[in-house]
Amino acid sequence: MFPHNSCALLMGRLRDGEDAAAREVFVRFAARLAGVARCHLDARLAVKVDPEDVVQSAYKSFFIRQRDGELDVGTWDGLWGLLTMITLRKCADRAAYYRAGKRDVSRETAGGSGDSGPAVAELALDREPLPDEAAALAETVDVLFRTINDPDERSVLELSLQGHTATEISALLGRAERSVRRLREHIRKRLERLRAGAE
């Protein structure tokens, strides 16, 4: 397990606005949170809601509240519980939105499987990684940053790791959402190649 006091230190770095701390929190828990989101989105909702976007939104809320000093998390279990709770609330919000009135997905017939490729978070197991697994994943993300020369692609990756959805990144960068999704797909493929090369 991770050293007990390292969580408090990480939270302090996060409050100080350290980007590396944000990446560390993302890498450490994103895979499990994606699994939580998938388990709480039924098949009809899965057509409309990407678990990755739910996780990104949960992280965004967490980072904002942490930066504003609203959270007091001192243990890894406490951090995991908090992130799980935020993710479940995001799932409930998405479900309520798509089940309201004319948007009600229960009235729609099942369509295709969608075009979303495997999310960065889905490339790891749906459990908390062991320390060596977390370190390997963190190293892979660092290598990923070093392999990206395109400034737009780097910006998309950085904003994604900070918890922003494709729609939000589109607004922040002033780019079409389709372009942002294409860049995210490039990033996913890069990560898949990096992981395949490491195996």
mmCIF file of C-alpha atoms in Angstrom:
data_model
loop_
_atom_site.group_PDB
_atom_site.id
_atom_site.type_symbol
_atom_site.label_atom_id
_atom_site.label_comp_id
_atom_site.label_asym_id
_atom_site.label_seq_id
_atom_site.Cartn_x
_atom_site.Cartn_y
_atom_site.Cartn_z
ATOM 1 C CA MET A 1 0.000 0.000 0.000
ATOM 2 C CA PHE A 2 1.010 3.625 -0.323
ATOM 3 C CA PRO A 3 2.674 5.278 2.703
ATOM 4 C CA HIS A 4 -0.027 6.738 4.961
ATOM 5 C CA ASN A 5 1.443 10.248 5.152
ATOM 6 C CA SER A 6 2.086 10.476 1.399
ATOM 7 C CA CYS A 7 -1.617 11.184 0.784
ATOM 8 C CA ALA A 8 -1.550 14.292 2.982
ATOM 9 C CA LEU A 9 1.623 15.448 1.241
ATOM 10 C CA LEU A 10 0.022 14.916 -2.160
ATOM 11 C CA MET A 11 -3.060 16.891 -1.117
ATOM 12 C CA GLY A 12 -0.797 19.738 -0.029
ATOM 13 C CA ARG A 13 0.960 19.740 -3.394
ATOM 14 C CA LEU A 14 -2.435 19.722 -5.077
ATOM 15 C CA ARG A 15 -3.578 22.759 -3.060
ATOM 16 C CA ASP A 16 -0.410 24.515 -4.191
ATOM 17 C CA GLY A 17 -1.510 24.004 -7.790
ATOM 18 C CA GLU A 18 1.181 21.490 -8.746
ATOM 19 C CA ASP A 19 0.299 19.893 -12.104
ATOM 20 C CA ALA A 20 2.361 16.776 -11.347
ATOM 21 C CA ALA A 21 0.232 16.183 -8.229
ATOM 22 C CA ALA A 22 -2.956 16.403 -10.315
ATOM 23 C CA ARG A 23 -1.537 13.869 -12.772
ATOM 24 C CA GLU A 24 -0.582 11.560 -9.892
ATOM 25 C CA VAL A 25 -4.113 11.613 -8.444
ATOM 26 C CA PHE A 26 -5.563 10.978 -11.902
ATOM 27 C CA VAL A 27 -3.260 8.051 -12.703
ATOM 28 C CA ARG A 28 -3.698 6.457 -9.284
ATOM 29 C CA PHE A 29 -7.510 6.225 -9.298
ATOM 30 C CA ALA A 30 -8.873 6.843 -12.813
ATOM 31 C CA ALA A 31 -9.095 3.175 -13.817
ATOM 32 C CA ARG A 32 -11.127 2.218 -10.752
ATOM 33 C CA LEU A 33 -13.391 5.241 -11.139
ATOM 34 C CA ALA A 34 -14.057 4.353 -14.785
ATOM 35 C CA GLY A 35 -15.077 0.882 -13.588
ATOM 36 C CA VAL A 36 -17.414 2.425 -11.013
ATOM 37 C CA ALA A 37 -18.975 4.637 -13.694
ATOM 38 C CA ARG A 38 -19.442 1.706 -16.107
ATOM 39 C CA CYS A 39 -21.137 -0.366 -13.394
ATOM 40 C CA HIS A 40 -23.602 2.434 -12.611
ATOM 41 C CA LEU A 41 -24.582 3.301 -16.187
ATOM 42 C CA ASP A 42 -27.045 0.835 -17.673
ATOM 43 C CA ALA A 43 -26.764 -0.283 -21.307
ATOM 44 C CA ARG A 44 -29.179 2.354 -22.620
ATOM 45 C CA LEU A 45 -27.312 5.143 -20.846
ATOM 46 C CA ALA A 46 -23.976 3.777 -22.026
ATOM 47 C CA VAL A 47 -24.979 4.727 -25.580
ATOM 48 C CA LYS A 48 -25.294 8.368 -24.465
ATOM 49 C CA VAL A 49 -22.769 8.670 -21.646
ATOM 50 C CA ASP A 50 -19.057 7.937 -21.888
ATOM 51 C CA PRO A 51 -17.705 6.663 -18.529
ATOM 52 C CA GLU A 52 -14.483 8.544 -19.292
ATOM 53 C CA ASP A 53 -16.398 11.833 -19.448
ATOM 54 C CA VAL A 54 -18.074 11.025 -16.121
ATOM 55 C CA VAL A 55 -14.660 10.454 -14.549
ATOM 56 C CA GLN A 56 -13.262 13.630 -16.120
ATOM 57 C CA SER A 57 -16.190 15.604 -14.691
ATOM 58 C CA ALA A 58 -15.710 14.014 -11.261
ATOM 59 C CA TYR A 59 -12.025 14.943 -11.273
ATOM 60 C CA LYS A 60 -12.830 18.493 -12.335
ATOM 61 C CA SER A 61 -15.202 18.899 -9.373
ATOM 62 C CA PHE A 62 -12.657 17.352 -7.026
ATOM 63 C CA PHE A 63 -9.782 19.563 -8.208
ATOM 64 C CA ILE A 64 -11.869 22.742 -7.902
ATOM 65 C CA ARG A 65 -13.070 21.881 -4.397
ATOM 66 C CA GLN A 66 -9.564 20.833 -3.319
ATOM 67 C CA ARG A 67 -8.030 24.039 -4.674
ATOM 68 C CA ASP A 68 -10.686 26.101 -2.861
ATOM 69 C CA GLY A 69 -9.874 24.361 0.438
ATOM 70 C CA GLU A 70 -13.295 22.701 0.767
ATOM 71 C CA LEU A 71 -11.890 19.187 1.227
ATOM 72 C CA ASP A 72 -9.971 17.677 4.117
ATOM 73 C CA VAL A 73 -8.597 14.345 2.929
ATOM 74 C CA GLY A 74 -5.691 12.764 4.777
ATOM 75 C CA THR A 75 -5.763 9.069 3.852
ATOM 76 C CA TRP A 76 -5.817 7.057 0.639
ATOM 77 C CA ASP A 77 -9.055 5.331 1.709
ATOM 78 C CA GLY A 78 -10.620 8.721 2.389
ATOM 79 C CA LEU A 79 -9.529 10.033 -1.008
ATOM 80 C CA TRP A 80 -10.816 6.935 -2.793
ATOM 81 C CA GLY A 81 -14.148 7.167 -0.945
ATOM 82 C CA LEU A 82 -14.520 10.849 -1.819
ATOM 83 C CA LEU A 83 -13.699 10.332 -5.503
ATOM 84 C CA THR A 84 -16.101 7.370 -5.629
ATOM 85 C CA MET A 85 -18.895 9.450 -4.095
ATOM 86 C CA ILE A 86 -18.341 12.303 -6.581
ATOM 87 C CA THR A 87 -18.304 9.826 -9.483
ATOM 88 C CA LEU A 88 -21.546 8.173 -8.337
ATOM 89 C CA ARG A 89 -23.205 11.583 -8.059
ATOM 90 C CA LYS A 90 -22.070 12.418 -11.592
ATOM 91 C CA CYS A 91 -23.539 9.101 -12.806
ATOM 92 C CA ALA A 92 -26.835 9.928 -11.064
ATOM 93 C CA ASP A 93 -26.854 13.412 -12.613
ATOM 94 C CA ARG A 94 -26.278 11.989 -16.109
ATOM 95 C CA ALA A 95 -28.990 9.369 -15.574
ATOM 96 C CA ALA A 96 -31.482 12.006 -14.381
ATOM 97 C CA TYR A 97 -30.674 14.218 -17.359
ATOM 98 C CA TYR A 98 -31.152 11.499 -19.972
ATOM 99 C CA ARG A 99 -34.288 10.102 -18.335
ATOM 100 C CA ALA A 100 -36.040 13.469 -18.219
ATOM 101 C CA GLY A 101 -38.948 14.177 -20.586
ATOM 102 C CA LYS A 102 -38.170 14.017 -24.278
ATOM 103 C CA ARG A 103 -34.598 12.853 -23.641
ATOM 104 C CA ASP A 104 -35.772 9.666 -21.883
ATOM 105 C CA VAL A 105 -33.415 6.964 -23.172
ATOM 106 C CA SER A 106 -35.785 4.220 -22.061
ATOM 107 C CA ARG A 107 -37.976 5.172 -25.042
ATOM 108 C CA GLU A 108 -35.143 4.755 -27.507
ATOM 109 C CA THR A 109 -34.167 1.536 -29.207
ATOM 110 C CA ALA A 110 -30.677 0.214 -28.739
ATOM 111 C CA GLY A 111 -28.296 1.441 -31.408
ATOM 112 C CA GLY A 112 -24.775 0.588 -32.376
ATOM 113 C CA SER A 113 -21.926 0.277 -29.980
ATOM 114 C CA GLY A 114 -20.794 3.866 -30.516
ATOM 115 C CA ASP A 115 -17.479 5.128 -31.719
ATOM 116 C CA SER A 116 -15.621 5.693 -28.477
ATOM 117 C CA GLY A 117 -12.325 3.850 -28.291
ATOM 118 C CA PRO A 118 -10.854 2.566 -25.045
ATOM 119 C CA ALA A 119 -10.352 5.416 -22.593
ATOM 120 C CA VAL A 120 -6.968 6.071 -21.014
ATOM 121 C CA ALA A 121 -8.488 5.045 -17.703
ATOM 122 C CA GLU A 122 -9.828 1.771 -19.132
ATOM 123 C CA LEU A 123 -6.367 0.502 -20.017
ATOM 124 C CA ALA A 124 -5.692 -0.515 -16.409
ATOM 125 C CA LEU A 125 -7.504 -2.961 -14.167
ATOM 126 C CA ASP A 126 -10.652 -1.863 -12.302
ATOM 127 C CA ARG A 127 -9.017 -2.060 -8.899
ATOM 128 C CA GLU A 128 -6.545 0.121 -7.070
ATOM 129 C CA PRO A 129 -3.150 -0.520 -8.652
ATOM 130 C CA LEU A 130 -0.338 -1.910 -6.576
ATOM 131 C CA PRO A 131 2.473 0.594 -5.916
ATOM 132 C CA ASP A 132 4.646 -0.801 -8.715
ATOM 133 C CA GLU A 133 1.677 -0.757 -11.118
ATOM 134 C CA ALA A 134 0.859 2.845 -10.181
ATOM 135 C CA ALA A 135 4.504 3.821 -10.677
ATOM 136 C CA ALA A 136 4.597 2.089 -14.076
ATOM 137 C CA LEU A 137 1.396 3.825 -15.166
ATOM 138 C CA ALA A 138 2.694 7.201 -13.972
ATOM 139 C CA GLU A 139 5.911 6.590 -15.915
ATOM 140 C CA THR A 140 3.886 5.691 -19.012
ATOM 141 C CA VAL A 141 1.953 8.960 -18.749
ATOM 142 C CA ASP A 142 5.236 10.876 -18.415
ATOM 143 C CA VAL A 143 6.614 9.094 -21.489
ATOM 144 C CA LEU A 144 3.381 9.895 -23.298
ATOM 145 C CA PHE A 145 3.896 13.601 -22.586
ATOM 146 C CA ARG A 146 7.428 13.388 -23.976
ATOM 147 C CA THR A 147 6.286 11.702 -27.215
ATOM 148 C CA ILE A 148 3.785 14.453 -28.043
ATOM 149 C CA ASN A 149 5.251 17.382 -29.967
ATOM 150 C CA ASP A 150 2.000 18.904 -31.203
ATOM 151 C CA PRO A 151 1.121 21.729 -28.753
ATOM 152 C CA ASP A 152 -2.618 21.254 -29.342
ATOM 153 C CA GLU A 153 -2.395 17.551 -28.546
ATOM 154 C CA ARG A 154 -0.357 18.307 -25.409
ATOM 155 C CA SER A 155 -2.964 20.855 -24.326
ATOM 156 C CA VAL A 156 -5.765 18.345 -24.850
ATOM 157 C CA LEU A 157 -3.908 15.717 -22.791
ATOM 158 C CA GLU A 158 -3.138 18.172 -19.990
ATOM 159 C CA LEU A 159 -6.737 19.414 -19.796
ATOM 160 C CA SER A 160 -8.058 15.834 -19.944
ATOM 161 C CA LEU A 161 -5.844 14.862 -16.992
ATOM 162 C CA GLN A 162 -7.183 17.888 -15.113
ATOM 163 C CA GLY A 163 -10.699 16.502 -15.450
ATOM 164 C CA HIS A 164 -12.137 18.490 -18.360
ATOM 165 C CA THR A 165 -14.563 16.858 -20.798
ATOM 166 C CA ALA A 166 -14.185 17.095 -24.574
ATOM 167 C CA THR A 167 -16.886 19.785 -24.675
ATOM 168 C CA GLU A 168 -15.100 21.873 -22.047
ATOM 169 C CA ILE A 169 -11.717 21.443 -23.746
ATOM 170 C CA SER A 170 -13.292 22.578 -27.006
ATOM 171 C CA ALA A 171 -14.470 25.789 -25.342
ATOM 172 C CA LEU A 172 -11.169 26.375 -23.503
ATOM 173 C CA LEU A 173 -9.024 25.898 -26.614
ATOM 174 C CA GLY A 174 -11.431 27.462 -29.106
ATOM 175 C CA ARG A 175 -11.425 24.321 -31.247
ATOM 176 C CA ALA A 176 -14.262 22.270 -32.678
ATOM 177 C CA GLU A 177 -15.359 19.462 -30.351
ATOM 178 C CA ARG A 178 -14.905 16.944 -33.166
ATOM 179 C CA SER A 179 -11.275 18.097 -33.464
ATOM 180 C CA VAL A 180 -10.764 17.685 -29.709
ATOM 181 C CA ARG A 181 -12.248 14.165 -29.792
ATOM 182 C CA ARG A 182 -9.960 13.303 -32.720
ATOM 183 C CA LEU A 183 -6.905 14.506 -30.768
ATOM 184 C CA ARG A 184 -8.023 12.489 -27.729
ATOM 185 C CA GLU A 185 -8.318 9.427 -29.950
ATOM 186 C CA HIS A 186 -4.742 10.019 -31.176
ATOM 187 C CA ILE A 187 -3.622 10.192 -27.542
ATOM 188 C CA ARG A 188 -5.433 6.919 -26.729
ATOM 189 C CA LYS A 189 -3.709 5.201 -29.644
ATOM 190 C CA ARG A 190 -0.315 6.538 -28.581
ATOM 191 C CA LEU A 191 -0.887 5.214 -25.075
ATOM 192 C CA GLU A 192 -1.983 1.814 -26.404
ATOM 193 C CA ARG A 193 1.220 1.619 -28.475
ATOM 194 C CA LEU A 194 3.354 2.611 -25.495
ATOM 195 C CA ARG A 195 1.737 -0.014 -23.293
ATOM 196 C CA ALA A 196 1.991 -2.679 -25.999
ATOM 197 C CA GLY A 197 5.704 -1.921 -26.383
ATOM 198 C CA ALA A 198 6.206 -2.281 -22.625
ATOM 199 C CA GLU A 199 4.658 -5.761 -22.502
#
